[in-house]
Amino acid sequence: MAAEAGPPGRARVSATAASLTESVIREMTRLALQHNAINLAQGFPDFPAPEEVKRAAVAAIEADLNQYPITWGQLSIREALAEKYRHHYGMTIDPERDVCVTCGATEAMIGAMVGCVDPGQEVIIFEPFYENYGAAAAIAGASPRYVTLREPGWSFDEAELAAAFGNRTRAIVLNTPGNPTGKVFTREELAVIARLCEKHGVLAITDEIYEHIVYDGARHIPMATVPGMEDRTITISALSKSYSVTGWRVGWAIAPPDLTDAIRRVHDFVTVGAPTPFQEAGAVALRLPDSYYRQLAAGYLERRDLMLGVLAAAGLRPATAPAGAYYIMTDASVLGLGDDTATARALTRKVGVAAVPGSSFYARAGPGRSKIRFSYSKKLATLREAGRRLAQLTADPM
Ligand code: GLN
């Protein structure tokens, strides 16, 4: 096909698209498939979703709930969300005015940015970060401003954070429990962030998708429940991680009515709606008993501990064990396989275990170069097999 459609020299793609780099996480998935490697790169479970949730999706399809949903979400799931947030966090949500159901947390984040941030404004993002946040800011035409979380503990320096807030700051993105660090923000840390948000009239856009995956007595505290933040927080989460259905693409944003209205406007024209039968199944999932979440967290604790052992046997000792979510960021320079990208590629090709290069979670080149991220949202048997493969590294240095 001819490459030239317009006047010579005129770019055929937008500056926004050109600024987006390919997702390194999904690139590593492709490499894993190519080399038949165990995919500990992209975080998605290889075990089944709960039976009753799967049955609810099948039932919804058989009941012919196969047409467009209500744009901002089927009533059933919005009501289930209101019940769940009241039950778990004591939050009061109006299902008619405070909820927009989206195609995954990914769309909710982009909808929140495009809906609530103007081009040229700034969005504060903690690094290391999940790579989608910078892209969401870019799509909104906003500029990301990074504040670094440091080990051990992955906390922030209060003065550095305060200095990031300015006249142009519109929002701060908060991911707790966090990807890729496993950081669970404490009430004290949230209070510091909240004070700055209030002082500068800034919104918090939170990604709480790992809300039910916490360990060692850590508690997930939604930013919206921190005093002063109820009216300035957009709470984002999804079915994906809590019910092991990352391919269903059902997420949501919960926010005060004016912000919800803005997100709904964007959502309406971008996707019209999230898949109807999966929303109906979501209403069933969201009503699972407390025991379900205890089992989910206990299952992930077992996987975390197994994975920490597997890594230790390969000579990898993360400075901070994850307190939540299902990722481990660890220094990998001891392996002697080169920088993060070379290490992640060598592990995928030669050892048969895929991981993500640490630099894809940082804006600055330095700190990620020695790190790689493993996801352990896999069956114990899969993690044990990964352990057998990684053991080659100590047995037979490459
Ligand atoms: N959140 C998952 C991860 O960080 C999946 C990313 C994706 O591909 N959407 O690995």
mmCIF file of C-alpha atoms and ligand atoms in Angstrom:
data_model
loop_
_atom_site.group_PDB
_atom_site.id
_atom_site.type_symbol
_atom_site.label_atom_id
_atom_site.label_comp_id
_atom_site.label_asym_id
_atom_site.label_seq_id
_atom_site.Cartn_x
_atom_site.Cartn_y
_atom_site.Cartn_z
ATOM 1 C CA MET A 1 0.000 0.000 0.000
ATOM 2 C CA ALA A 2 1.138 3.536 -0.670
ATOM 3 C CA ALA A 3 2.582 5.140 2.408
ATOM 4 C CA GLU A 4 1.956 8.708 1.283
ATOM 5 C CA ALA A 5 -1.606 9.909 1.660
ATOM 6 C CA GLY A 6 -1.137 13.600 2.345
ATOM 7 C CA PRO A 7 1.335 16.242 1.338
ATOM 8 C CA PRO A 8 4.917 14.991 1.444
ATOM 9 C CA GLY A 9 6.530 15.357 4.838
ATOM 10 C CA ARG A 10 3.269 15.538 6.782
ATOM 11 C CA ALA A 11 3.047 12.965 9.572
ATOM 12 C CA ARG A 12 0.392 10.324 9.063
ATOM 13 C CA VAL A 13 0.026 9.556 12.742
ATOM 14 C CA SER A 14 -0.816 11.898 15.576
ATOM 15 C CA ALA A 15 1.752 13.192 18.010
ATOM 16 C CA THR A 16 -0.239 11.478 20.769
ATOM 17 C CA ALA A 17 -0.040 8.054 19.127
ATOM 18 C CA ALA A 18 3.614 8.585 18.321
ATOM 19 C CA SER A 19 4.289 9.341 21.984
ATOM 20 C CA LEU A 20 2.836 6.010 23.134
ATOM 21 C CA THR A 21 5.341 3.197 23.373
ATOM 22 C CA GLU A 22 4.206 -0.386 23.008
ATOM 23 C CA SER A 23 3.231 -2.043 26.300
ATOM 24 C CA VAL A 24 6.344 -3.912 27.404
ATOM 25 C CA ILE A 25 4.203 -6.255 29.502
ATOM 26 C CA ARG A 26 2.216 -7.423 26.493
ATOM 27 C CA GLU A 27 5.367 -7.569 24.375
ATOM 28 C CA MET A 28 6.847 -9.983 26.931
ATOM 29 C CA THR A 29 3.702 -12.111 26.667
ATOM 30 C CA ARG A 30 4.289 -12.429 22.939
ATOM 31 C CA LEU A 31 7.920 -13.389 23.540
ATOM 32 C CA ALA A 32 6.819 -15.946 26.159
ATOM 33 C CA LEU A 33 4.422 -17.556 23.670
ATOM 34 C CA GLN A 34 7.096 -17.617 20.996
ATOM 35 C CA HIS A 35 9.557 -19.427 23.287
ATOM 36 C CA ASN A 36 7.053 -21.564 25.158
ATOM 37 C CA ALA A 37 8.077 -19.862 28.383
ATOM 38 C CA ILE A 38 6.034 -19.750 31.579
ATOM 39 C CA ASN A 39 4.461 -16.316 31.503
ATOM 40 C CA LEU A 40 5.285 -14.628 34.788
ATOM 41 C CA ALA A 41 5.370 -11.349 32.865
ATOM 42 C CA GLN A 42 1.734 -10.346 32.315
ATOM 43 C CA GLY A 43 -0.327 -10.527 35.487
ATOM 44 C CA PHE A 44 -3.302 -12.765 34.817
ATOM 45 C CA PRO A 45 -4.381 -16.007 36.498
ATOM 46 C CA ASP A 46 -3.979 -19.434 34.884
ATOM 47 C CA PHE A 47 -6.593 -20.888 37.219
ATOM 48 C CA PRO A 48 -10.383 -20.847 36.794
ATOM 49 C CA ALA A 49 -12.868 -18.187 37.850
ATOM 50 C CA PRO A 50 -15.387 -19.100 40.586
ATOM 51 C CA GLU A 51 -17.998 -21.626 39.344
ATOM 52 C CA GLU A 52 -21.025 -19.532 40.326
ATOM 53 C CA VAL A 53 -19.615 -16.508 38.492
ATOM 54 C CA LYS A 54 -19.026 -18.511 35.300
ATOM 55 C CA ARG A 55 -22.521 -20.009 35.544
ATOM 56 C CA ALA A 56 -24.010 -16.515 35.906
ATOM 57 C CA ALA A 57 -22.329 -15.413 32.644
ATOM 58 C CA VAL A 58 -23.608 -18.485 30.789
ATOM 59 C CA ALA A 59 -27.094 -17.936 32.217
ATOM 60 C CA ALA A 60 -27.067 -14.292 31.100
ATOM 61 C CA ILE A 61 -26.173 -15.287 27.545
ATOM 62 C CA GLU A 62 -28.839 -17.994 27.526
ATOM 63 C CA ALA A 63 -31.367 -15.473 28.807
ATOM 64 C CA ASP A 64 -30.495 -13.428 25.695
ATOM 65 C CA LEU A 65 -28.949 -10.527 27.546
ATOM 66 C CA ASN A 66 -26.764 -10.032 24.504
ATOM 67 C CA GLN A 67 -27.538 -6.498 23.372
ATOM 68 C CA TYR A 68 -26.121 -3.125 24.377
ATOM 69 C CA PRO A 69 -26.129 -2.551 28.091
ATOM 70 C CA ILE A 70 -27.284 0.662 29.702
ATOM 71 C CA THR A 71 -24.370 2.897 28.748
ATOM 72 C CA TRP A 72 -23.093 3.585 32.262
ATOM 73 C CA GLY A 73 -23.811 0.061 33.507
ATOM 74 C CA GLN A 74 -26.617 -2.422 33.994
ATOM 75 C CA LEU A 75 -28.696 -1.588 37.068
ATOM 76 C CA SER A 76 -27.918 -5.028 38.534
ATOM 77 C CA ILE A 77 -24.171 -4.415 38.726
ATOM 78 C CA ARG A 78 -24.490 -0.796 39.842
ATOM 79 C CA GLU A 79 -26.734 -1.911 42.724
ATOM 80 C CA ALA A 80 -24.346 -4.742 43.579
ATOM 81 C CA LEU A 81 -21.460 -2.252 43.612
ATOM 82 C CA ALA A 82 -23.336 0.073 45.978
ATOM 83 C CA GLU A 83 -23.985 -2.878 48.336
ATOM 84 C CA LYS A 84 -20.412 -4.101 48.154
ATOM 85 C CA TYR A 85 -18.754 -0.744 48.812
ATOM 86 C CA ARG A 86 -21.108 -0.179 51.757
ATOM 87 C CA HIS A 87 -20.423 -3.639 53.160
ATOM 88 C CA HIS A 88 -16.632 -3.642 52.754
ATOM 89 C CA TYR A 89 -15.720 0.008 53.237
ATOM 90 C CA GLY A 90 -18.792 1.767 54.664
ATOM 91 C CA MET A 91 -19.024 3.938 51.531
ATOM 92 C CA THR A 92 -22.368 5.346 50.440
ATOM 93 C CA ILE A 93 -22.774 5.195 46.670
ATOM 94 C CA ASP A 94 -25.794 6.213 44.653
ATOM 95 C CA PRO A 95 -26.055 3.609 41.864
ATOM 96 C CA GLU A 96 -27.898 6.167 39.713
ATOM 97 C CA ARG A 97 -25.388 9.005 39.924
ATOM 98 C CA ASP A 98 -22.035 7.827 41.244
ATOM 99 C CA VAL A 99 -21.094 4.838 39.049
ATOM 100 C CA CYS A 100 -19.864 4.292 35.507
ATOM 101 C CA VAL A 101 -19.229 0.674 34.445
ATOM 102 C CA THR A 102 -16.425 0.515 31.884
ATOM 103 C CA CYS A 103 -14.420 -1.940 29.777
ATOM 104 C CA GLY A 104 -11.988 -2.805 32.536
ATOM 105 C CA ALA A 105 -10.151 -0.494 34.922
ATOM 106 C CA THR A 106 -8.084 0.543 31.891
ATOM 107 C CA GLU A 107 -10.990 2.353 30.260
ATOM 108 C CA ALA A 108 -12.076 3.800 33.616
ATOM 109 C CA MET A 109 -8.604 5.338 34.065
ATOM 110 C CA ILE A 110 -8.597 6.833 30.567
ATOM 111 C CA GLY A 111 -12.194 8.034 31.002
ATOM 112 C CA ALA A 112 -11.256 9.682 34.301
ATOM 113 C CA MET A 113 -8.258 11.426 32.747
ATOM 114 C CA VAL A 114 -10.024 12.574 29.593
ATOM 115 C CA GLY A 115 -13.166 13.452 31.543
ATOM 116 C CA CYS A 116 -11.540 15.400 34.368
ATOM 117 C CA VAL A 117 -8.126 16.656 33.228
ATOM 118 C CA ASP A 118 -7.540 19.361 30.620
ATOM 119 C CA PRO A 119 -4.706 19.289 28.090
ATOM 120 C CA GLY A 120 -1.658 20.992 29.541
ATOM 121 C CA GLN A 121 -2.546 20.179 33.146
ATOM 122 C CA GLU A 122 -0.336 17.905 35.235
ATOM 123 C CA VAL A 123 -1.016 14.529 36.759
ATOM 124 C CA ILE A 124 1.199 13.213 39.560
ATOM 125 C CA ILE A 125 2.119 9.538 39.200
ATOM 126 C CA PHE A 126 4.183 7.520 41.667
ATOM 127 C CA GLU A 127 7.009 5.511 40.120
ATOM 128 C CA PRO A 128 7.564 2.644 39.725
ATOM 129 C CA PHE A 129 4.140 2.689 38.075
ATOM 130 C CA TYR A 130 1.880 0.450 36.054
ATOM 131 C CA GLU A 131 2.651 1.552 32.511
ATOM 132 C CA ASN A 132 -0.944 2.476 31.574
ATOM 133 C CA TYR A 133 -1.067 5.620 33.724
ATOM 134 C CA GLY A 134 1.406 7.627 31.684
ATOM 135 C CA ALA A 135 -0.375 6.558 28.499
ATOM 136 C CA ALA A 136 -3.754 7.585 29.949
ATOM 137 C CA ALA A 137 -2.333 10.999 30.832
ATOM 138 C CA ALA A 138 -0.891 11.340 27.319
ATOM 139 C CA ILE A 139 -4.240 10.480 25.733
ATOM 140 C CA ALA A 140 -5.788 13.260 27.834
ATOM 141 C CA GLY A 141 -3.053 15.641 26.658
ATOM 142 C CA ALA A 142 -1.846 15.996 30.262
ATOM 143 C CA SER A 143 1.744 15.918 31.446
ATOM 144 C CA PRO A 144 2.772 13.282 33.946
ATOM 145 C CA ARG A 145 4.878 14.382 36.915
ATOM 146 C CA TYR A 146 6.633 11.519 38.654
ATOM 147 C CA VAL A 147 7.354 11.042 42.342
ATOM 148 C CA THR A 148 9.558 8.099 43.256
ATOM 149 C CA LEU A 149 8.686 5.380 45.752
ATOM 150 C CA ARG A 150 11.826 3.997 47.357
ATOM 151 C CA GLU A 151 12.834 0.711 48.890
ATOM 152 C CA PRO A 152 12.673 -0.693 51.420
ATOM 153 C CA GLY A 153 8.967 -0.146 51.962
ATOM 154 C CA TRP A 154 8.308 1.724 48.709
ATOM 155 C CA SER A 155 7.292 4.915 50.487
ATOM 156 C CA PHE A 156 7.624 8.501 49.295
ATOM 157 C CA ASP A 157 9.468 11.506 50.583
ATOM 158 C CA GLU A 158 6.897 14.005 51.831
ATOM 159 C CA ALA A 159 8.862 17.044 50.689
ATOM 160 C CA GLU A 160 9.379 15.555 47.213
ATOM 161 C CA LEU A 161 5.665 14.849 46.929
ATOM 162 C CA ALA A 162 4.724 18.332 48.186
ATOM 163 C CA ALA A 163 7.080 19.874 45.621
ATOM 164 C CA ALA A 164 5.306 18.009 42.799
ATOM 165 C CA PHE A 165 2.016 19.804 43.527
ATOM 166 C CA GLY A 166 1.649 23.130 41.739
ATOM 167 C CA ASN A 167 -0.739 25.425 39.871
ATOM 168 C CA ARG A 168 -1.130 23.074 36.961
ATOM 169 C CA THR A 169 -1.689 19.885 38.999
ATOM 170 C CA ARG A 170 -5.139 18.490 38.358
ATOM 171 C CA ALA A 171 -4.915 14.939 39.701
ATOM 172 C CA ILE A 172 -2.763 12.362 41.411
ATOM 173 C CA VAL A 173 -2.915 8.686 40.468
ATOM 174 C CA LEU A 174 -2.800 6.298 43.376
ATOM 175 C CA ASN A 175 -2.478 2.547 42.875
ATOM 176 C CA THR A 176 -2.987 0.641 46.113
ATOM 177 C CA PRO A 177 -2.287 -2.248 46.527
ATOM 178 C CA GLY A 178 0.320 -1.388 43.963
ATOM 179 C CA ASN A 179 1.650 -2.822 40.745
ATOM 180 C CA PRO A 180 4.598 -3.567 40.400
ATOM 181 C CA THR A 181 5.692 -3.007 44.024
ATOM 182 C CA GLY A 182 3.040 -4.730 46.135
ATOM 183 C CA LYS A 183 2.927 -1.503 48.144
ATOM 184 C CA VAL A 184 -0.181 -1.006 50.292
ATOM 185 C CA PHE A 185 -0.463 2.656 51.303
ATOM 186 C CA THR A 186 -1.021 3.151 55.027
ATOM 187 C CA ARG A 187 -3.622 5.432 56.554
ATOM 188 C CA GLU A 188 -0.841 7.885 57.492
ATOM 189 C CA GLU A 189 0.532 7.995 53.944
ATOM 190 C CA LEU A 190 -2.965 8.467 52.531
ATOM 191 C CA ALA A 191 -3.556 11.318 54.995
ATOM 192 C CA VAL A 192 -0.402 13.098 53.757
ATOM 193 C CA ILE A 193 -1.559 12.760 50.139
ATOM 194 C CA ALA A 194 -5.085 13.837 51.095
ATOM 195 C CA ARG A 195 -3.835 17.028 52.797
ATOM 196 C CA LEU A 196 -1.926 17.988 49.661
ATOM 197 C CA CYS A 197 -4.928 17.228 47.431
ATOM 198 C CA GLU A 198 -7.152 19.418 49.576
ATOM 199 C CA LYS A 199 -4.625 22.231 49.772
ATOM 200 C CA HIS A 200 -4.143 22.349 45.999
ATOM 201 C CA GLY A 201 -7.669 21.422 44.877
ATOM 202 C CA VAL A 202 -6.419 18.194 43.273
ATOM 203 C CA LEU A 203 -8.387 15.026 42.467
ATOM 204 C CA ALA A 204 -7.228 11.526 43.413
ATOM 205 C CA ILE A 205 -7.746 8.928 40.700
ATOM 206 C CA THR A 206 -7.217 5.575 42.367
ATOM 207 C CA ASP A 207 -6.593 2.176 40.842
ATOM 208 C CA GLU A 208 -7.730 -0.281 43.507
ATOM 209 C CA ILE A 209 -7.953 -3.351 41.321
ATOM 210 C CA TYR A 210 -5.945 -5.488 43.812
ATOM 211 C CA GLU A 211 -8.134 -4.378 46.734
ATOM 212 C CA HIS A 212 -8.787 -7.935 47.939
ATOM 213 C CA ILE A 213 -5.232 -9.218 47.563
ATOM 214 C CA VAL A 214 -3.404 -8.140 50.751
ATOM 215 C CA TYR A 215 -1.079 -10.008 53.117
ATOM 216 C CA ASP A 216 0.383 -10.047 56.613
ATOM 217 C CA GLY A 217 -2.420 -8.054 58.193
ATOM 218 C CA ALA A 218 -2.163 -5.173 55.683
ATOM 219 C CA ARG A 219 -5.532 -3.498 55.089
ATOM 220 C CA HIS A 220 -6.729 -1.885 51.920
ATOM 221 C CA ILE A 221 -8.028 1.611 52.622
ATOM 222 C CA PRO A 222 -9.894 3.298 49.752
ATOM 223 C CA MET A 223 -8.750 6.906 49.378
ATOM 224 C CA ALA A 224 -12.424 7.918 49.115
ATOM 225 C CA THR A 225 -12.847 6.964 52.810
ATOM 226 C CA VAL A 226 -10.053 9.289 53.980
ATOM 227 C CA PRO A 227 -11.613 12.422 55.548
ATOM 228 C CA GLY A 228 -11.842 15.261 53.041
ATOM 229 C CA MET A 229 -11.386 12.967 50.029
ATOM 230 C CA GLU A 230 -14.926 11.628 49.506
ATOM 231 C CA ASP A 231 -15.744 14.523 47.209
ATOM 232 C CA ARG A 232 -12.462 14.560 45.282
ATOM 233 C CA THR A 233 -11.733 10.879 44.614
ATOM 234 C CA ILE A 234 -12.434 8.751 41.563
ATOM 235 C CA THR A 235 -12.289 5.147 42.778
ATOM 236 C CA ILE A 236 -11.462 2.640 40.054
ATOM 237 C CA SER A 237 -11.555 -1.136 40.260
ATOM 238 C CA ALA A 238 -12.729 -4.114 38.208
ATOM 239 C CA LEU A 239 -13.864 -7.717 38.215
ATOM 240 C CA SER A 240 -10.563 -8.813 36.644
ATOM 241 C CA LYS A 241 -8.341 -9.572 39.609
ATOM 242 C CA SER A 242 -10.893 -10.156 42.370
ATOM 243 C CA TYR A 243 -12.705 -12.867 40.396
ATOM 244 C CA SER A 244 -9.943 -14.014 38.000
ATOM 245 C CA VAL A 245 -11.689 -12.809 34.827
ATOM 246 C CA THR A 246 -9.201 -10.423 33.217
ATOM 247 C CA GLY A 247 -10.622 -11.152 29.745
ATOM 248 C CA TRP A 248 -14.162 -10.131 30.597
ATOM 249 C CA ARG A 249 -13.275 -6.435 30.533
ATOM 250 C CA VAL A 250 -15.641 -5.163 33.197
ATOM 251 C CA GLY A 251 -14.461 -2.374 35.474
ATOM 252 C CA TRP A 252 -15.909 0.774 37.008
ATOM 253 C CA ALA A 253 -15.304 4.272 38.209
ATOM 254 C CA ILE A 254 -17.061 5.520 41.344
ATOM 255 C CA ALA A 255 -17.072 9.265 41.886
ATOM 256 C CA PRO A 256 -19.205 12.268 42.874
ATOM 257 C CA PRO A 257 -21.983 12.945 40.347
ATOM 258 C CA ASP A 258 -20.262 15.760 38.425
ATOM 259 C CA LEU A 259 -17.129 13.673 37.859
ATOM 260 C CA THR A 260 -19.165 10.547 37.086
ATOM 261 C CA ASP A 261 -21.116 12.538 34.528
ATOM 262 C CA ALA A 262 -17.849 13.564 32.815
ATOM 263 C CA ILE A 263 -16.562 9.965 32.770
ATOM 264 C CA ARG A 264 -19.905 8.730 31.399
ATOM 265 C CA ARG A 265 -19.752 11.237 28.537
ATOM 266 C CA VAL A 266 -16.364 9.936 27.448
ATOM 267 C CA HIS A 267 -17.334 6.294 27.970
ATOM 268 C CA ASP A 268 -20.549 6.678 25.981
ATOM 269 C CA PHE A 269 -18.682 7.680 22.839
ATOM 270 C CA VAL A 270 -15.632 5.464 23.254
ATOM 271 C CA THR A 271 -17.171 2.064 23.994
ATOM 272 C CA VAL A 272 -20.962 2.593 24.440
ATOM 273 C CA GLY A 273 -20.852 -0.016 27.184
ATOM 274 C CA ALA A 274 -19.061 -2.951 28.768
ATOM 275 C CA PRO A 275 -20.160 -6.494 27.783
ATOM 276 C CA THR A 276 -23.749 -7.009 28.978
ATOM 277 C CA PRO A 277 -23.634 -10.693 30.059
ATOM 278 C CA PHE A 278 -20.395 -10.168 31.972
ATOM 279 C CA GLN A 279 -21.899 -7.213 33.806
ATOM 280 C CA GLU A 280 -24.778 -9.462 34.884
ATOM 281 C CA ALA A 281 -22.307 -12.086 36.066
ATOM 282 C CA GLY A 282 -20.438 -9.300 37.846
ATOM 283 C CA ALA A 283 -23.537 -8.542 39.908
ATOM 284 C CA VAL A 284 -23.376 -12.168 41.154
ATOM 285 C CA ALA A 285 -19.611 -12.000 41.761
ATOM 286 C CA LEU A 286 -19.863 -8.784 43.773
ATOM 287 C CA ARG A 287 -22.295 -10.495 46.152
ATOM 288 C CA LEU A 288 -19.974 -13.406 47.000
ATOM 289 C CA PRO A 289 -19.616 -13.881 50.769
ATOM 290 C CA ASP A 290 -16.679 -12.569 52.827
ATOM 291 C CA SER A 291 -15.263 -16.096 52.958
ATOM 292 C CA TYR A 292 -14.576 -15.876 49.213
ATOM 293 C CA TYR A 293 -12.222 -12.906 49.694
ATOM 294 C CA ARG A 294 -10.490 -14.574 52.643
ATOM 295 C CA GLN A 295 -9.796 -17.608 50.448
ATOM 296 C CA LEU A 296 -8.629 -15.433 47.576
ATOM 297 C CA ALA A 297 -6.108 -13.625 49.796
ATOM 298 C CA ALA A 298 -5.001 -16.886 51.466
ATOM 299 C CA GLY A 299 -4.426 -18.489 48.058
ATOM 300 C CA TYR A 300 -2.309 -15.535 46.943
ATOM 301 C CA LEU A 301 -0.346 -15.556 50.209
ATOM 302 C CA GLU A 302 0.614 -19.162 49.526
ATOM 303 C CA ARG A 303 1.673 -18.248 45.991
ATOM 304 C CA ARG A 304 3.654 -15.239 47.221
ATOM 305 C CA ASP A 305 5.570 -17.269 49.758
ATOM 306 C CA LEU A 306 6.263 -20.033 47.242
ATOM 307 C CA MET A 307 7.479 -17.446 44.733
ATOM 308 C CA LEU A 308 9.752 -15.735 47.268
ATOM 309 C CA GLY A 309 11.289 -19.172 47.915
ATOM 310 C CA VAL A 310 11.663 -19.887 44.196
ATOM 311 C CA LEU A 311 13.416 -16.558 43.688
ATOM 312 C CA ALA A 312 15.665 -17.008 46.714
ATOM 313 C CA ALA A 313 16.768 -20.386 45.342
ATOM 314 C CA ALA A 314 17.742 -18.611 42.125
ATOM 315 C CA GLY A 315 19.712 -16.029 44.103
ATOM 316 C CA LEU A 316 17.072 -13.287 43.900
ATOM 317 C CA ARG A 317 16.157 -11.550 47.147
ATOM 318 C CA PRO A 318 13.706 -8.643 46.823
ATOM 319 C CA ALA A 319 14.342 -5.896 49.373
ATOM 320 C CA THR A 320 10.624 -5.688 50.153
ATOM 321 C CA ALA A 321 8.179 -8.591 50.177
ATOM 322 C CA PRO A 322 4.900 -7.500 48.577
ATOM 323 C CA ALA A 323 2.206 -6.495 51.089
ATOM 324 C CA GLY A 324 -0.486 -6.785 48.419
ATOM 325 C CA ALA A 325 -1.231 -7.399 44.727
ATOM 326 C CA TYR A 326 0.612 -10.251 42.952
ATOM 327 C CA TYR A 327 3.940 -8.962 41.706
ATOM 328 C CA ILE A 328 7.487 -9.024 42.973
ATOM 329 C CA MET A 329 10.002 -6.399 41.839
ATOM 330 C CA THR A 330 13.495 -7.577 42.504
ATOM 331 C CA ASP A 331 17.041 -6.623 41.766
ATOM 332 C CA ALA A 332 18.301 -9.092 39.147
ATOM 333 C CA SER A 333 21.802 -7.759 38.541
ATOM 334 C CA VAL A 334 23.218 -10.674 40.589
ATOM 335 C CA LEU A 335 22.252 -12.972 37.707
ATOM 336 C CA GLY A 336 24.912 -11.328 35.551
ATOM 337 C CA LEU A 337 22.716 -11.430 32.452
ATOM 338 C CA GLY A 338 23.035 -7.750 31.592
ATOM 339 C CA ASP A 339 20.561 -4.925 32.128
ATOM 340 C CA ASP A 340 16.880 -5.474 32.880
ATOM 341 C CA THR A 341 15.831 -5.905 29.251
ATOM 342 C CA ALA A 342 18.660 -8.314 28.461
ATOM 343 C CA THR A 343 17.905 -10.250 31.664
ATOM 344 C CA ALA A 344 14.147 -10.508 30.995
ATOM 345 C CA ARG A 345 14.798 -11.639 27.413
ATOM 346 C CA ALA A 346 17.457 -14.171 28.404
ATOM 347 C CA LEU A 347 15.193 -15.631 31.083
ATOM 348 C CA THR A 348 12.375 -15.961 28.566
ATOM 349 C CA ARG A 349 14.449 -17.445 25.747
ATOM 350 C CA LYS A 350 16.976 -19.568 27.581
ATOM 351 C CA VAL A 351 15.376 -20.445 30.918
ATOM 352 C CA GLY A 352 11.730 -20.500 29.816
ATOM 353 C CA VAL A 353 10.403 -18.062 32.421
ATOM 354 C CA ALA A 354 9.167 -14.652 31.277
ATOM 355 C CA ALA A 355 9.438 -11.528 33.448
ATOM 356 C CA VAL A 356 9.095 -7.792 32.762
ATOM 357 C CA PRO A 357 12.116 -5.445 32.575
ATOM 358 C CA GLY A 358 12.078 -3.035 35.526
ATOM 359 C CA SER A 359 12.693 0.056 33.391
ATOM 360 C CA SER A 360 9.186 -0.183 31.942
ATOM 361 C CA PHE A 361 7.872 0.873 35.357
ATOM 362 C CA TYR A 362 10.041 4.003 35.590
ATOM 363 C CA ALA A 363 10.090 7.279 33.694
ATOM 364 C CA ARG A 364 13.783 7.821 34.436
ATOM 365 C CA ALA A 365 16.283 5.431 32.970
ATOM 366 C CA GLY A 366 18.271 4.679 36.140
ATOM 367 C CA PRO A 367 16.430 2.848 38.885
ATOM 368 C CA GLY A 368 14.667 0.153 36.833
ATOM 369 C CA ARG A 369 17.748 -0.972 34.940
ATOM 370 C CA SER A 370 18.774 -3.532 37.549
ATOM 371 C CA LYS A 371 15.264 -4.810 38.302
ATOM 372 C CA ILE A 372 12.760 -7.229 36.852
ATOM 373 C CA ARG A 373 9.158 -7.959 37.813
ATOM 374 C CA PHE A 374 7.621 -11.388 38.271
ATOM 375 C CA SER A 375 3.887 -11.993 38.563
ATOM 376 C CA TYR A 376 2.776 -14.941 40.684
ATOM 377 C CA SER A 377 -0.918 -15.085 39.786
ATOM 378 C CA LYS A 378 -0.447 -18.688 38.736
ATOM 379 C CA LYS A 379 -1.252 -22.200 39.986
ATOM 380 C CA LEU A 380 1.234 -23.487 42.573
ATOM 381 C CA ALA A 381 2.219 -26.158 40.047
ATOM 382 C CA THR A 382 3.066 -23.468 37.467
ATOM 383 C CA LEU A 383 5.187 -21.586 40.011
ATOM 384 C CA ARG A 384 6.974 -24.806 41.020
ATOM 385 C CA GLU A 385 7.783 -25.502 37.382
ATOM 386 C CA ALA A 386 9.091 -21.943 37.052
ATOM 387 C CA GLY A 387 11.207 -22.718 40.133
ATOM 388 C CA ARG A 388 12.669 -25.821 38.502
ATOM 389 C CA ARG A 389 13.576 -23.815 35.426
ATOM 390 C CA LEU A 390 15.052 -20.893 37.395
ATOM 391 C CA ALA A 391 17.130 -23.330 39.474
ATOM 392 C CA GLN A 392 19.246 -23.838 36.333
ATOM 393 C CA LEU A 393 20.624 -20.368 36.949
ATOM 394 C CA THR A 394 22.436 -21.377 40.117
ATOM 395 C CA ALA A 395 23.245 -24.912 38.956
ATOM 396 C CA ASP A 396 24.669 -23.847 35.617
ATOM 397 C CA PRO A 397 25.559 -20.136 35.366
ATOM 398 C CA MET A 398 24.810 -18.823 31.886
HETATM 399 N N1 GLN B 1 -2.129 -5.586 35.070
HETATM 400 C C1 GLN B 1 -1.449 -6.693 34.474
HETATM 401 C C2 GLN B 1 0.054 -6.502 34.566
HETATM 402 O O1 GLN B 1 0.506 -5.501 35.026
HETATM 403 C C3 GLN B 1 -1.877 -6.900 33.062
HETATM 404 C C4 GLN B 1 -1.462 -5.805 32.168
HETATM 405 C C5 GLN B 1 -2.190 -5.764 30.877
HETATM 406 O O2 GLN B 1 -1.727 -6.352 29.933
HETATM 407 N N2 GLN B 1 -3.299 -5.088 30.808
HETATM 408 O O3 GLN B 1 0.790 -7.355 34.180
#
